[in-house]
Amino acid sequence: MEFWKRNITAVVGMLIFSMGINFFIVPADLYNGGVLGVSQIIRTFLVRYLHLFSGSTDIAGIINMILNVPLFILAYFSISKNFFVKTLVCVVSQTLFLSVVPIPAKPIVADALSASIIGGIFGGAGIGIALRSGGSSGGMDIVGMFLTKKFKGFSVGRISLMLNAVVYGICAVLFGVQTAIYCIIYSAVSMLVTDRTHTQNINAEVIIFTKKEPVQIMDYIVKQFKRDATWWEAKGGYTEEKTYMTIVILSKYECAQLRRELKQIDEHAFVVEKDGLNIMGRFEKHL
């Protein structure tokens, strides 16, 4: 049940993202970043200069799917099969929605600046929802995850920023500096909304107080999140009753899962969460 719920949520996120692209970004002749941005530039060449695929269906999603095929293979063999499945669901649904969501003949918002901001809000919210469900939009996310596992200290966002710089540089040369500036504004708004929606990149310290044996809580943390935790016996300052404290570092996304499980293990558990942490040492980021 949880598997299908997450996948449906990821698909809804991709629908919202595709609406932002087709309703606001494409009519304003703007471009996404990453592999999809490369797909949109290829689409523009095929339609505008070679006069191919000039129908009402936008082929950028199909080109994006083709470019993601070798990245799917990389995800399957080098990252994890679970990550591969979730990414495949997101990219296939994204391709479908980008192909079927109608592109207005005339821009809904005439002003390119407004279109970039509104499109960024839709796009960022959609990607954030998909990420919260454990999905991924593919593209440079896969490459970034692969390099993160290979090289210590490498961030997933670094490779995306590098490709975005190339994409928007091409936009500046081919379509004008003004177009590139509006694309950068769209990208900045999208990333801001994604960060506000997505909680997997925010780490939190979780302290759990329970009067029951903490072994079940520890087992859940280790098996479900592949995290270690520390617990010790304590005594209440007012009641002087024996209690147990468990401390663990999780992402905000994992915290939400833990809270749901704690209701089943000990509904009277007292939980303290503190985010905005600076962490040193070995702590693996989970996508």
PDB file of N, CA and C in Angstrom, residues 77-173:
ATOM      1  N   PHE A  77      22.441  -0.567 -12.245  1.00  0.00           N
ATOM      2  CA  PHE A  77      23.613  -1.376 -11.905  1.00  0.00           C
ATOM      3  C   PHE A  77      24.527  -0.726 -10.871  1.00  0.00           C
ATOM      4  N   SER A  78      24.493   0.601 -10.749  1.00  0.00           N
ATOM      5  CA  SER A  78      25.481   1.279  -9.910  1.00  0.00           C
ATOM      6  C   SER A  78      24.902   1.961  -8.678  1.00  0.00           C
ATOM      7  N   ILE A  79      23.601   2.181  -8.630  1.00  0.00           N
ATOM      8  CA  ILE A  79      23.020   2.858  -7.459  1.00  0.00           C
ATOM      9  C   ILE A  79      22.161   1.863  -6.677  1.00  0.00           C
ATOM     10  N   SER A  80      20.947   1.620  -7.140  1.00  0.00           N
ATOM     11  CA  SER A  80      20.103   0.598  -6.502  1.00  0.00           C
ATOM     12  C   SER A  80      18.904   0.333  -7.388  1.00  0.00           C
ATOM     13  N   LYS A  81      18.370  -0.875  -7.306  1.00  0.00           N
ATOM     14  CA  LYS A  81      17.200  -1.232  -8.102  1.00  0.00           C
ATOM     15  C   LYS A  81      15.974  -0.449  -7.639  1.00  0.00           C
ATOM     16  N   ASN A  82      15.882  -0.175  -6.333  1.00  0.00           N
ATOM     17  CA  ASN A  82      14.762   0.595  -5.806  1.00  0.00           C
ATOM     18  C   ASN A  82      14.773   2.015  -6.377  1.00  0.00           C
ATOM     19  N   PHE A  83      15.947   2.644  -6.384  1.00  0.00           N
ATOM     20  CA  PHE A  83      16.085   3.979  -6.945  1.00  0.00           C
ATOM     21  C   PHE A  83      15.759   3.968  -8.433  1.00  0.00           C
ATOM     22  N   PHE A  84      16.183   2.914  -9.134  1.00  0.00           N
ATOM     23  CA  PHE A  84      15.899   2.775 -10.565  1.00  0.00           C
ATOM     24  C   PHE A  84      14.399   2.746 -10.826  1.00  0.00           C
ATOM     25  N   VAL A  85      13.661   1.953 -10.046  1.00  0.00           N
ATOM     26  CA  VAL A  85      12.215   1.821 -10.253  1.00  0.00           C
ATOM     27  C   VAL A  85      11.514   3.151 -10.023  1.00  0.00           C
ATOM     28  N   LYS A  86      11.864   3.837  -8.937  1.00  0.00           N
ATOM     29  CA  LYS A  86      11.220   5.111  -8.630  1.00  0.00           C
ATOM     30  C   LYS A  86      11.534   6.162  -9.686  1.00  0.00           C
ATOM     31  N   THR A  87      12.772   6.168 -10.164  1.00  0.00           N
ATOM     32  CA  THR A  87      13.154   7.117 -11.207  1.00  0.00           C
ATOM     33  C   THR A  87      12.439   6.818 -12.509  1.00  0.00           C
ATOM     34  N   LEU A  88      12.321   5.535 -12.844  1.00  0.00           N
ATOM     35  CA  LEU A  88      11.627   5.140 -14.072  1.00  0.00           C
ATOM     36  C   LEU A  88      10.170   5.586 -14.046  1.00  0.00           C
ATOM     37  N   VAL A  89       9.504   5.407 -12.911  1.00  0.00           N
ATOM     38  CA  VAL A  89       8.106   5.833 -12.772  1.00  0.00           C
ATOM     39  C   VAL A  89       7.985   7.337 -13.021  1.00  0.00           C
ATOM     40  N   CYS A  90       8.896   8.113 -12.428  1.00  0.00           N
ATOM     41  CA  CYS A  90       8.836   9.570 -12.560  1.00  0.00           C
ATOM     42  C   CYS A  90       9.099  10.015 -13.994  1.00  0.00           C
ATOM     43  N   VAL A  91      10.130   9.461 -14.624  1.00  0.00           N
ATOM     44  CA  VAL A  91      10.499   9.910 -15.971  1.00  0.00           C
ATOM     45  C   VAL A  91       9.451   9.487 -16.998  1.00  0.00           C
ATOM     46  N   VAL A  92       8.918   8.282 -16.872  1.00  0.00           N
ATOM     47  CA  VAL A  92       7.872   7.828 -17.803  1.00  0.00           C
ATOM     48  C   VAL A  92       6.626   8.702 -17.668  1.00  0.00           C
ATOM     49  N   SER A  93       6.204   8.984 -16.435  1.00  0.00           N
ATOM     50  CA  SER A  93       5.027   9.828 -16.239  1.00  0.00           C
ATOM     51  C   SER A  93       5.301  11.257 -16.699  1.00  0.00           C
ATOM     52  N   GLN A  94       6.532  11.742 -16.467  1.00  0.00           N
ATOM     53  CA  GLN A  94       6.895  13.080 -16.943  1.00  0.00           C
ATOM     54  C   GLN A  94       6.824  13.146 -18.466  1.00  0.00           C
ATOM     55  N   THR A  95       7.344  12.111 -19.131  1.00  0.00           N
ATOM     56  CA  THR A  95       7.292  12.059 -20.597  1.00  0.00           C
ATOM     57  C   THR A  95       5.860  12.077 -21.100  1.00  0.00           C
ATOM     58  N   LEU A  96       4.994  11.290 -20.457  1.00  0.00           N
ATOM     59  CA  LEU A  96       3.590  11.224 -20.846  1.00  0.00           C
ATOM     60  C   LEU A  96       2.908  12.569 -20.680  1.00  0.00           C
ATOM     61  N   PHE A  97       3.100  13.203 -19.537  1.00  0.00           N
ATOM     62  CA  PHE A  97       2.422  14.469 -19.271  1.00  0.00           C
ATOM     63  C   PHE A  97       2.948  15.596 -20.156  1.00  0.00           C
ATOM     64  N   LEU A  98       4.261  15.629 -20.394  1.00  0.00           N
ATOM     65  CA  LEU A  98       4.805  16.657 -21.279  1.00  0.00           C
ATOM     66  C   LEU A  98       4.278  16.507 -22.698  1.00  0.00           C
ATOM     67  N   SER A  99       3.883  15.279 -23.055  1.00  0.00           N
ATOM     68  CA  SER A  99       3.362  15.021 -24.397  1.00  0.00           C
ATOM     69  C   SER A  99       1.874  15.302 -24.522  1.00  0.00           C
ATOM     70  N   VAL A 100       1.110  15.122 -23.437  1.00  0.00           N
ATOM     71  CA  VAL A 100      -0.356  15.241 -23.537  1.00  0.00           C
ATOM     72  C   VAL A 100      -0.906  16.538 -22.946  1.00  0.00           C
ATOM     73  N   VAL A 101      -0.181  17.165 -22.009  1.00  0.00           N
ATOM     74  CA  VAL A 101      -0.673  18.439 -21.472  1.00  0.00           C
ATOM     75  C   VAL A 101      -0.597  19.481 -22.577  1.00  0.00           C
ATOM     76  N   PRO A 102      -1.722  20.088 -22.942  1.00  0.00           N
ATOM     77  CA  PRO A 102      -1.738  21.009 -24.096  1.00  0.00           C
ATOM     78  C   PRO A 102      -0.928  22.278 -23.844  1.00  0.00           C
ATOM     79  N   ILE A 103      -0.227  22.715 -24.883  1.00  0.00           N
ATOM     80  CA  ILE A 103       0.516  23.970 -24.835  1.00  0.00           C
ATOM     81  C   ILE A 103      -0.372  25.060 -25.421  1.00  0.00           C
ATOM     82  N   PRO A 104      -0.673  26.121 -24.679  1.00  0.00           N
ATOM     83  CA  PRO A 104      -1.558  27.181 -25.186  1.00  0.00           C
ATOM     84  C   PRO A 104      -1.001  27.808 -26.462  1.00  0.00           C
ATOM     85  N   ALA A 105      -1.908  28.113 -27.406  1.00  0.00           N
ATOM     86  CA  ALA A 105      -1.486  28.770 -28.642  1.00  0.00           C
ATOM     87  C   ALA A 105      -0.911  30.150 -28.348  1.00  0.00           C
ATOM     88  N   LYS A 106      -1.509  30.818 -27.384  1.00  0.00           N
ATOM     89  CA  LYS A 106      -0.998  32.104 -26.917  1.00  0.00           C
ATOM     90  C   LYS A 106      -0.605  31.967 -25.453  1.00  0.00           C
ATOM     91  N   PRO A 107       0.493  32.604 -25.043  1.00  0.00           N
ATOM     92  CA  PRO A 107       0.924  32.493 -23.636  1.00  0.00           C
ATOM     93  C   PRO A 107      -0.170  32.913 -22.656  1.00  0.00           C
ATOM     94  N   ILE A 108      -0.349  32.115 -21.622  1.00  0.00           N
ATOM     95  CA  ILE A 108      -1.319  32.473 -20.582  1.00  0.00           C
ATOM     96  C   ILE A 108      -0.890  33.763 -19.897  1.00  0.00           C
ATOM     97  N   VAL A 109       0.409  33.895 -19.689  1.00  0.00           N
ATOM     98  CA  VAL A 109       0.986  35.112 -19.107  1.00  0.00           C
ATOM     99  C   VAL A 109       1.881  35.738 -20.160  1.00  0.00           C
ATOM    100  N   ALA A 110       1.561  36.937 -20.585  1.00  0.00           N
ATOM    101  CA  ALA A 110       2.293  37.577 -21.682  1.00  0.00           C
ATOM    102  C   ALA A 110       3.702  37.977 -21.281  1.00  0.00           C
ATOM    103  N   ASP A 111       3.876  38.376 -20.032  1.00  0.00           N
ATOM    104  CA  ASP A 111       5.172  38.847 -19.563  1.00  0.00           C
ATOM    105  C   ASP A 111       6.083  37.654 -19.271  1.00  0.00           C
ATOM    106  N   ALA A 112       7.284  37.639 -19.878  1.00  0.00           N
ATOM    107  CA  ALA A 112       8.208  36.516 -19.708  1.00  0.00           C
ATOM    108  C   ALA A 112       8.694  36.387 -18.272  1.00  0.00           C
ATOM    109  N   LEU A 113       8.884  37.504 -17.577  1.00  0.00           N
ATOM    110  CA  LEU A 113       9.332  37.459 -16.190  1.00  0.00           C
ATOM    111  C   LEU A 113       8.288  36.778 -15.308  1.00  0.00           C
ATOM    112  N   SER A 114       7.014  37.162 -15.488  1.00  0.00           N
ATOM    113  CA  SER A 114       5.939  36.540 -14.707  1.00  0.00           C
ATOM    114  C   SER A 114       5.820  35.062 -15.043  1.00  0.00           C
ATOM    115  N   ALA A 115       5.969  34.725 -16.325  1.00  0.00           N
ATOM    116  CA  ALA A 115       5.876  33.320 -16.738  1.00  0.00           C
ATOM    117  C   ALA A 115       6.997  32.498 -16.103  1.00  0.00           C
ATOM    118  N   SER A 116       8.214  33.065 -16.033  1.00  0.00           N
ATOM    119  CA  SER A 116       9.332  32.334 -15.446  1.00  0.00           C
ATOM    120  C   SER A 116       9.114  32.100 -13.952  1.00  0.00           C
ATOM    121  N   ILE A 117       8.524  33.080 -13.266  1.00  0.00           N
ATOM    122  CA  ILE A 117       8.281  32.938 -11.829  1.00  0.00           C
ATOM    123  C   ILE A 117       7.171  31.923 -11.559  1.00  0.00           C
ATOM    124  N   ILE A 118       6.048  32.062 -12.277  1.00  0.00           N
ATOM    125  CA  ILE A 118       4.921  31.137 -12.065  1.00  0.00           C
ATOM    126  C   ILE A 118       5.313  29.721 -12.488  1.00  0.00           C
ATOM    127  N   GLY A 119       6.003  29.611 -13.625  1.00  0.00           N
ATOM    128  CA  GLY A 119       6.467  28.297 -14.065  1.00  0.00           C
ATOM    129  C   GLY A 119       7.426  27.681 -13.066  1.00  0.00           C
ATOM    130  N   GLY A 120       8.274  28.508 -12.456  1.00  0.00           N
ATOM    131  CA  GLY A 120       9.197  28.025 -11.435  1.00  0.00           C
ATOM    132  C   GLY A 120       8.486  27.510 -10.202  1.00  0.00           C
ATOM    133  N   ILE A 121       7.400  28.189  -9.823  1.00  0.00           N
ATOM    134  CA  ILE A 121       6.626  27.743  -8.658  1.00  0.00           C
ATOM    135  C   ILE A 121       6.002  26.376  -8.933  1.00  0.00           C
ATOM    136  N   PHE A 122       5.371  26.232 -10.107  1.00  0.00           N
ATOM    137  CA  PHE A 122       4.771  24.949 -10.468  1.00  0.00           C
ATOM    138  C   PHE A 122       5.843  23.860 -10.585  1.00  0.00           C
ATOM    139  N   GLY A 123       6.911  24.174 -11.331  1.00  0.00           N
ATOM    140  CA  GLY A 123       7.954  23.178 -11.563  1.00  0.00           C
ATOM    141  C   GLY A 123       8.630  22.746 -10.277  1.00  0.00           C
ATOM    142  N   GLY A 124       8.978  23.718  -9.412  1.00  0.00           N
ATOM    143  CA  GLY A 124       9.640  23.391  -8.152  1.00  0.00           C
ATOM    144  C   GLY A 124       8.756  22.589  -7.220  1.00  0.00           C
ATOM    145  N   ALA A 125       7.469  22.946  -7.176  1.00  0.00           N
ATOM    146  CA  ALA A 125       6.532  22.208  -6.324  1.00  0.00           C
ATOM    147  C   ALA A 125       6.385  20.766  -6.808  1.00  0.00           C
ATOM    148  N   GLY A 126       6.292  20.600  -8.128  1.00  0.00           N
ATOM    149  CA  GLY A 126       6.140  19.248  -8.670  1.00  0.00           C
ATOM    150  C   GLY A 126       7.344  18.373  -8.391  1.00  0.00           C
ATOM    151  N   ILE A 127       8.549  18.913  -8.619  1.00  0.00           N
ATOM    152  CA  ILE A 127       9.766  18.152  -8.351  1.00  0.00           C
ATOM    153  C   ILE A 127       9.890  17.857  -6.856  1.00  0.00           C
ATOM    154  N   GLY A 128       9.559  18.831  -6.021  1.00  0.00           N
ATOM    155  CA  GLY A 128       9.640  18.630  -4.573  1.00  0.00           C
ATOM    156  C   GLY A 128       8.713  17.535  -4.090  1.00  0.00           C
ATOM    157  N   ILE A 129       7.492  17.504  -4.627  1.00  0.00           N
ATOM    158  CA  ILE A 129       6.528  16.461  -4.257  1.00  0.00           C
ATOM    159  C   ILE A 129       7.045  15.090  -4.677  1.00  0.00           C
ATOM    160  N   ALA A 130       7.600  15.023  -5.885  1.00  0.00           N
ATOM    161  CA  ALA A 130       8.142  13.745  -6.360  1.00  0.00           C
ATOM    162  C   ALA A 130       9.305  13.284  -5.489  1.00  0.00           C
ATOM    163  N   LEU A 131      10.169  14.212  -5.098  1.00  0.00           N
ATOM    164  CA  LEU A 131      11.310  13.858  -4.252  1.00  0.00           C
ATOM    165  C   LEU A 131      10.857  13.407  -2.865  1.00  0.00           C
ATOM    166  N   ARG A 132       9.826  14.055  -2.333  1.00  0.00           N
ATOM    167  CA  ARG A 132       9.311  13.661  -1.011  1.00  0.00           C
ATOM    168  C   ARG A 132       8.779  12.242  -1.029  1.00  0.00           C
ATOM    169  N   SER A 133       8.309  11.800  -2.183  1.00  0.00           N
ATOM    170  CA  SER A 133       7.793  10.434  -2.285  1.00  0.00           C
ATOM    171  C   SER A 133       8.902   9.434  -2.558  1.00  0.00           C
ATOM    172  N   GLY A 134      10.156   9.914  -2.619  1.00  0.00           N
ATOM    173  CA  GLY A 134      11.280   9.025  -2.862  1.00  0.00           C
ATOM    174  C   GLY A 134      11.630   8.884  -4.321  1.00  0.00           C
ATOM    175  N   GLY A 135      10.979   9.659  -5.192  1.00  0.00           N
ATOM    176  CA  GLY A 135      11.242   9.571  -6.618  1.00  0.00           C
ATOM    177  C   GLY A 135      12.363  10.492  -7.047  1.00  0.00           C
ATOM    178  N   SER A 136      12.624  10.503  -8.347  1.00  0.00           N
ATOM    179  CA  SER A 136      13.663  11.340  -8.926  1.00  0.00           C
ATOM    180  C   SER A 136      13.285  11.623 -10.362  1.00  0.00           C
ATOM    181  N   SER A 137      13.624  12.820 -10.837  1.00  0.00           N
ATOM    182  CA  SER A 137      13.302  13.177 -12.219  1.00  0.00           C
ATOM    183  C   SER A 137      14.363  12.695 -13.193  1.00  0.00           C
ATOM    184  N   GLY A 138      15.286  11.872 -12.719  1.00  0.00           N
ATOM    185  CA  GLY A 138      16.297  11.306 -13.600  1.00  0.00           C
ATOM    186  C   GLY A 138      17.356  12.320 -13.975  1.00  0.00           C
ATOM    187  N   GLY A 139      17.914  12.172 -15.178  1.00  0.00           N
ATOM    188  CA  GLY A 139      18.900  13.123 -15.658  1.00  0.00           C
ATOM    189  C   GLY A 139      20.129  13.194 -14.770  1.00  0.00           C
ATOM    190  N   MET A 140      20.512  14.418 -14.435  1.00  0.00           N
ATOM    191  CA  MET A 140      21.719  14.640 -13.654  1.00  0.00           C
ATOM    192  C   MET A 140      21.581  14.173 -12.204  1.00  0.00           C
ATOM    193  N   ASP A 141      20.353  13.939 -11.731  1.00  0.00           N
ATOM    194  CA  ASP A 141      20.181  13.357 -10.394  1.00  0.00           C
ATOM    195  C   ASP A 141      20.865  11.995 -10.321  1.00  0.00           C
ATOM    196  N   ILE A 142      20.736  11.223 -11.399  1.00  0.00           N
ATOM    197  CA  ILE A 142      21.345   9.890 -11.440  1.00  0.00           C
ATOM    198  C   ILE A 142      22.868  10.003 -11.464  1.00  0.00           C
ATOM    199  N   VAL A 143      23.375  10.889 -12.324  1.00  0.00           N
ATOM    200  CA  VAL A 143      24.826  11.073 -12.408  1.00  0.00           C
ATOM    201  C   VAL A 143      25.372  11.587 -11.081  1.00  0.00           C
ATOM    202  N   GLY A 144      24.640  12.535 -10.478  1.00  0.00           N
ATOM    203  CA  GLY A 144      25.073  13.087  -9.200  1.00  0.00           C
ATOM    204  C   GLY A 144      25.097  12.047  -8.103  1.00  0.00           C
ATOM    205  N   MET A 145      24.072  11.177  -8.054  1.00  0.00           N
ATOM    206  CA  MET A 145      24.037  10.112  -7.061  1.00  0.00           C
ATOM    207  C   MET A 145      25.197   9.142  -7.273  1.00  0.00           C
ATOM    208  N   PHE A 146      25.479   8.823  -8.524  1.00  0.00           N
ATOM    209  CA  PHE A 146      26.576   7.903  -8.837  1.00  0.00           C
ATOM    210  C   PHE A 146      27.915   8.487  -8.381  1.00  0.00           C
ATOM    211  N   LEU A 147      28.157   9.765  -8.702  1.00  0.00           N
ATOM    212  CA  LEU A 147      29.420  10.403  -8.335  1.00  0.00           C
ATOM    213  C   LEU A 147      29.529  10.602  -6.826  1.00  0.00           C
ATOM    214  N   THR A 148      28.380  10.823  -6.155  1.00  0.00           N
ATOM    215  CA  THR A 148      28.385  10.973  -4.702  1.00  0.00           C
ATOM    216  C   THR A 148      28.836   9.680  -4.019  1.00  0.00           C
ATOM    217  N   LYS A 149      28.411   8.543  -4.586  1.00  0.00           N
ATOM    218  CA  LYS A 149      28.807   7.259  -4.008  1.00  0.00           C
ATOM    219  C   LYS A 149      30.282   6.961  -4.299  1.00  0.00           C
ATOM    220  N   LYS A 150      30.808   7.528  -5.397  1.00  0.00           N
ATOM    221  CA  LYS A 150      32.193   7.253  -5.789  1.00  0.00           C
ATOM    222  C   LYS A 150      33.186   8.190  -5.117  1.00  0.00           C
ATOM    223  N   PHE A 151      32.789   9.456  -4.946  1.00  0.00           N
ATOM    224  CA  PHE A 151      33.721  10.469  -4.454  1.00  0.00           C
ATOM    225  C   PHE A 151      33.168  11.122  -3.193  1.00  0.00           C
ATOM    226  N   LYS A 152      33.928  11.050  -2.132  1.00  0.00           N
ATOM    227  CA  LYS A 152      33.521  11.635  -0.863  1.00  0.00           C
ATOM    228  C   LYS A 152      33.465  13.155  -0.974  1.00  0.00           C
ATOM    229  N   GLY A 153      32.414  13.747  -0.458  1.00  0.00           N
ATOM    230  CA  GLY A 153      32.275  15.196  -0.461  1.00  0.00           C
ATOM    231  C   GLY A 153      31.653  15.745  -1.724  1.00  0.00           C
ATOM    232  N   PHE A 154      31.322  14.882  -2.695  1.00  0.00           N
ATOM    233  CA  PHE A 154      30.701  15.346  -3.937  1.00  0.00           C
ATOM    234  C   PHE A 154      29.207  15.515  -3.704  1.00  0.00           C
ATOM    235  N   SER A 155      28.655  16.641  -4.133  1.00  0.00           N
ATOM    236  CA  SER A 155      27.230  16.905  -3.923  1.00  0.00           C
ATOM    237  C   SER A 155      26.449  16.612  -5.198  1.00  0.00           C
ATOM    238  N   VAL A 156      25.197  16.167  -5.025  1.00  0.00           N
ATOM    239  CA  VAL A 156      24.331  15.861  -6.164  1.00  0.00           C
ATOM    240  C   VAL A 156      24.076  17.103  -6.992  1.00  0.00           C
ATOM    241  N   GLY A 157      23.957  18.261  -6.326  1.00  0.00           N
ATOM    242  CA  GLY A 157      23.628  19.486  -7.030  1.00  0.00           C
ATOM    243  C   GLY A 157      24.762  20.039  -7.870  1.00  0.00           C
ATOM    244  N   ARG A 158      25.998  19.638  -7.587  1.00  0.00           N
ATOM    245  CA  ARG A 158      27.136  20.231  -8.292  1.00  0.00           C
ATOM    246  C   ARG A 158      27.108  19.922  -9.780  1.00  0.00           C
ATOM    247  N   ILE A 159      26.849  18.662 -10.136  1.00  0.00           N
ATOM    248  CA  ILE A 159      26.824  18.290 -11.549  1.00  0.00           C
ATOM    249  C   ILE A 159      25.652  18.964 -12.258  1.00  0.00           C
ATOM    250  N   SER A 160      24.523  19.147 -11.556  1.00  0.00           N
ATOM    251  CA  SER A 160      23.367  19.821 -12.147  1.00  0.00           C
ATOM    252  C   SER A 160      23.680  21.283 -12.436  1.00  0.00           C
ATOM    253  N   LEU A 161      24.377  21.939 -11.518  1.00  0.00           N
ATOM    254  CA  LEU A 161      24.759  23.333 -11.733  1.00  0.00           C
ATOM    255  C   LEU A 161      25.689  23.470 -12.930  1.00  0.00           C
ATOM    256  N   MET A 162      26.595  22.508 -13.085  1.00  0.00           N
ATOM    257  CA  MET A 162      27.519  22.552 -14.213  1.00  0.00           C
ATOM    258  C   MET A 162      26.764  22.419 -15.541  1.00  0.00           C
ATOM    259  N   LEU A 163      25.828  21.464 -15.622  1.00  0.00           N
ATOM    260  CA  LEU A 163      25.069  21.284 -16.856  1.00  0.00           C
ATOM    261  C   LEU A 163      24.162  22.479 -17.113  1.00  0.00           C
ATOM    262  N   ASN A 164      23.548  23.023 -16.051  1.00  0.00           N
ATOM    263  CA  ASN A 164      22.688  24.193 -16.216  1.00  0.00           C
ATOM    264  C   ASN A 164      23.468  25.373 -16.785  1.00  0.00           C
ATOM    265  N   ALA A 165      24.714  25.537 -16.330  1.00  0.00           N
ATOM    266  CA  ALA A 165      25.544  26.624 -16.852  1.00  0.00           C
ATOM    267  C   ALA A 165      25.761  26.456 -18.352  1.00  0.00           C
ATOM    268  N   VAL A 166      25.973  25.206 -18.781  1.00  0.00           N
ATOM    269  CA  VAL A 166      26.154  24.937 -20.212  1.00  0.00           C
ATOM    270  C   VAL A 166      24.860  25.215 -20.980  1.00  0.00           C
ATOM    271  N   VAL A 167      23.723  24.721 -20.450  1.00  0.00           N
ATOM    272  CA  VAL A 167      22.430  24.898 -21.121  1.00  0.00           C
ATOM    273  C   VAL A 167      22.095  26.372 -21.276  1.00  0.00           C
ATOM    274  N   TYR A 168      22.238  27.142 -20.196  1.00  0.00           N
ATOM    275  CA  TYR A 168      21.865  28.553 -20.264  1.00  0.00           C
ATOM    276  C   TYR A 168      22.887  29.359 -21.042  1.00  0.00           C
ATOM    277  N   GLY A 169      24.141  28.892 -21.107  1.00  0.00           N
ATOM    278  CA  GLY A 169      25.121  29.521 -21.985  1.00  0.00           C
ATOM    279  C   GLY A 169      24.730  29.358 -23.444  1.00  0.00           C
ATOM    280  N   ILE A 170      24.266  28.154 -23.798  1.00  0.00           N
ATOM    281  CA  ILE A 170      23.789  27.899 -25.165  1.00  0.00           C
ATOM    282  C   ILE A 170      22.571  28.767 -25.467  1.00  0.00           C
ATOM    283  N   CYS A 171      21.663  28.885 -24.483  1.00  0.00           N
ATOM    284  CA  CYS A 171      20.475  29.731 -24.658  1.00  0.00           C
ATOM    285  C   CYS A 171      20.871  31.185 -24.921  1.00  0.00           C
ATOM    286  N   ALA A 172      21.894  31.661 -24.209  1.00  0.00           N
ATOM    287  CA  ALA A 172      22.347  33.043 -24.380  1.00  0.00           C
ATOM    288  C   ALA A 172      22.891  33.262 -25.787  1.00  0.00           C
ATOM    289  N   VAL A 173      23.633  32.273 -26.313  1.00  0.00           N
ATOM    290  CA  VAL A 173      24.229  32.408 -27.643  1.00  0.00           C
ATOM    291  C   VAL A 173      23.173  32.292 -28.737  1.00  0.00           C
TER     292      VAL A 173
END
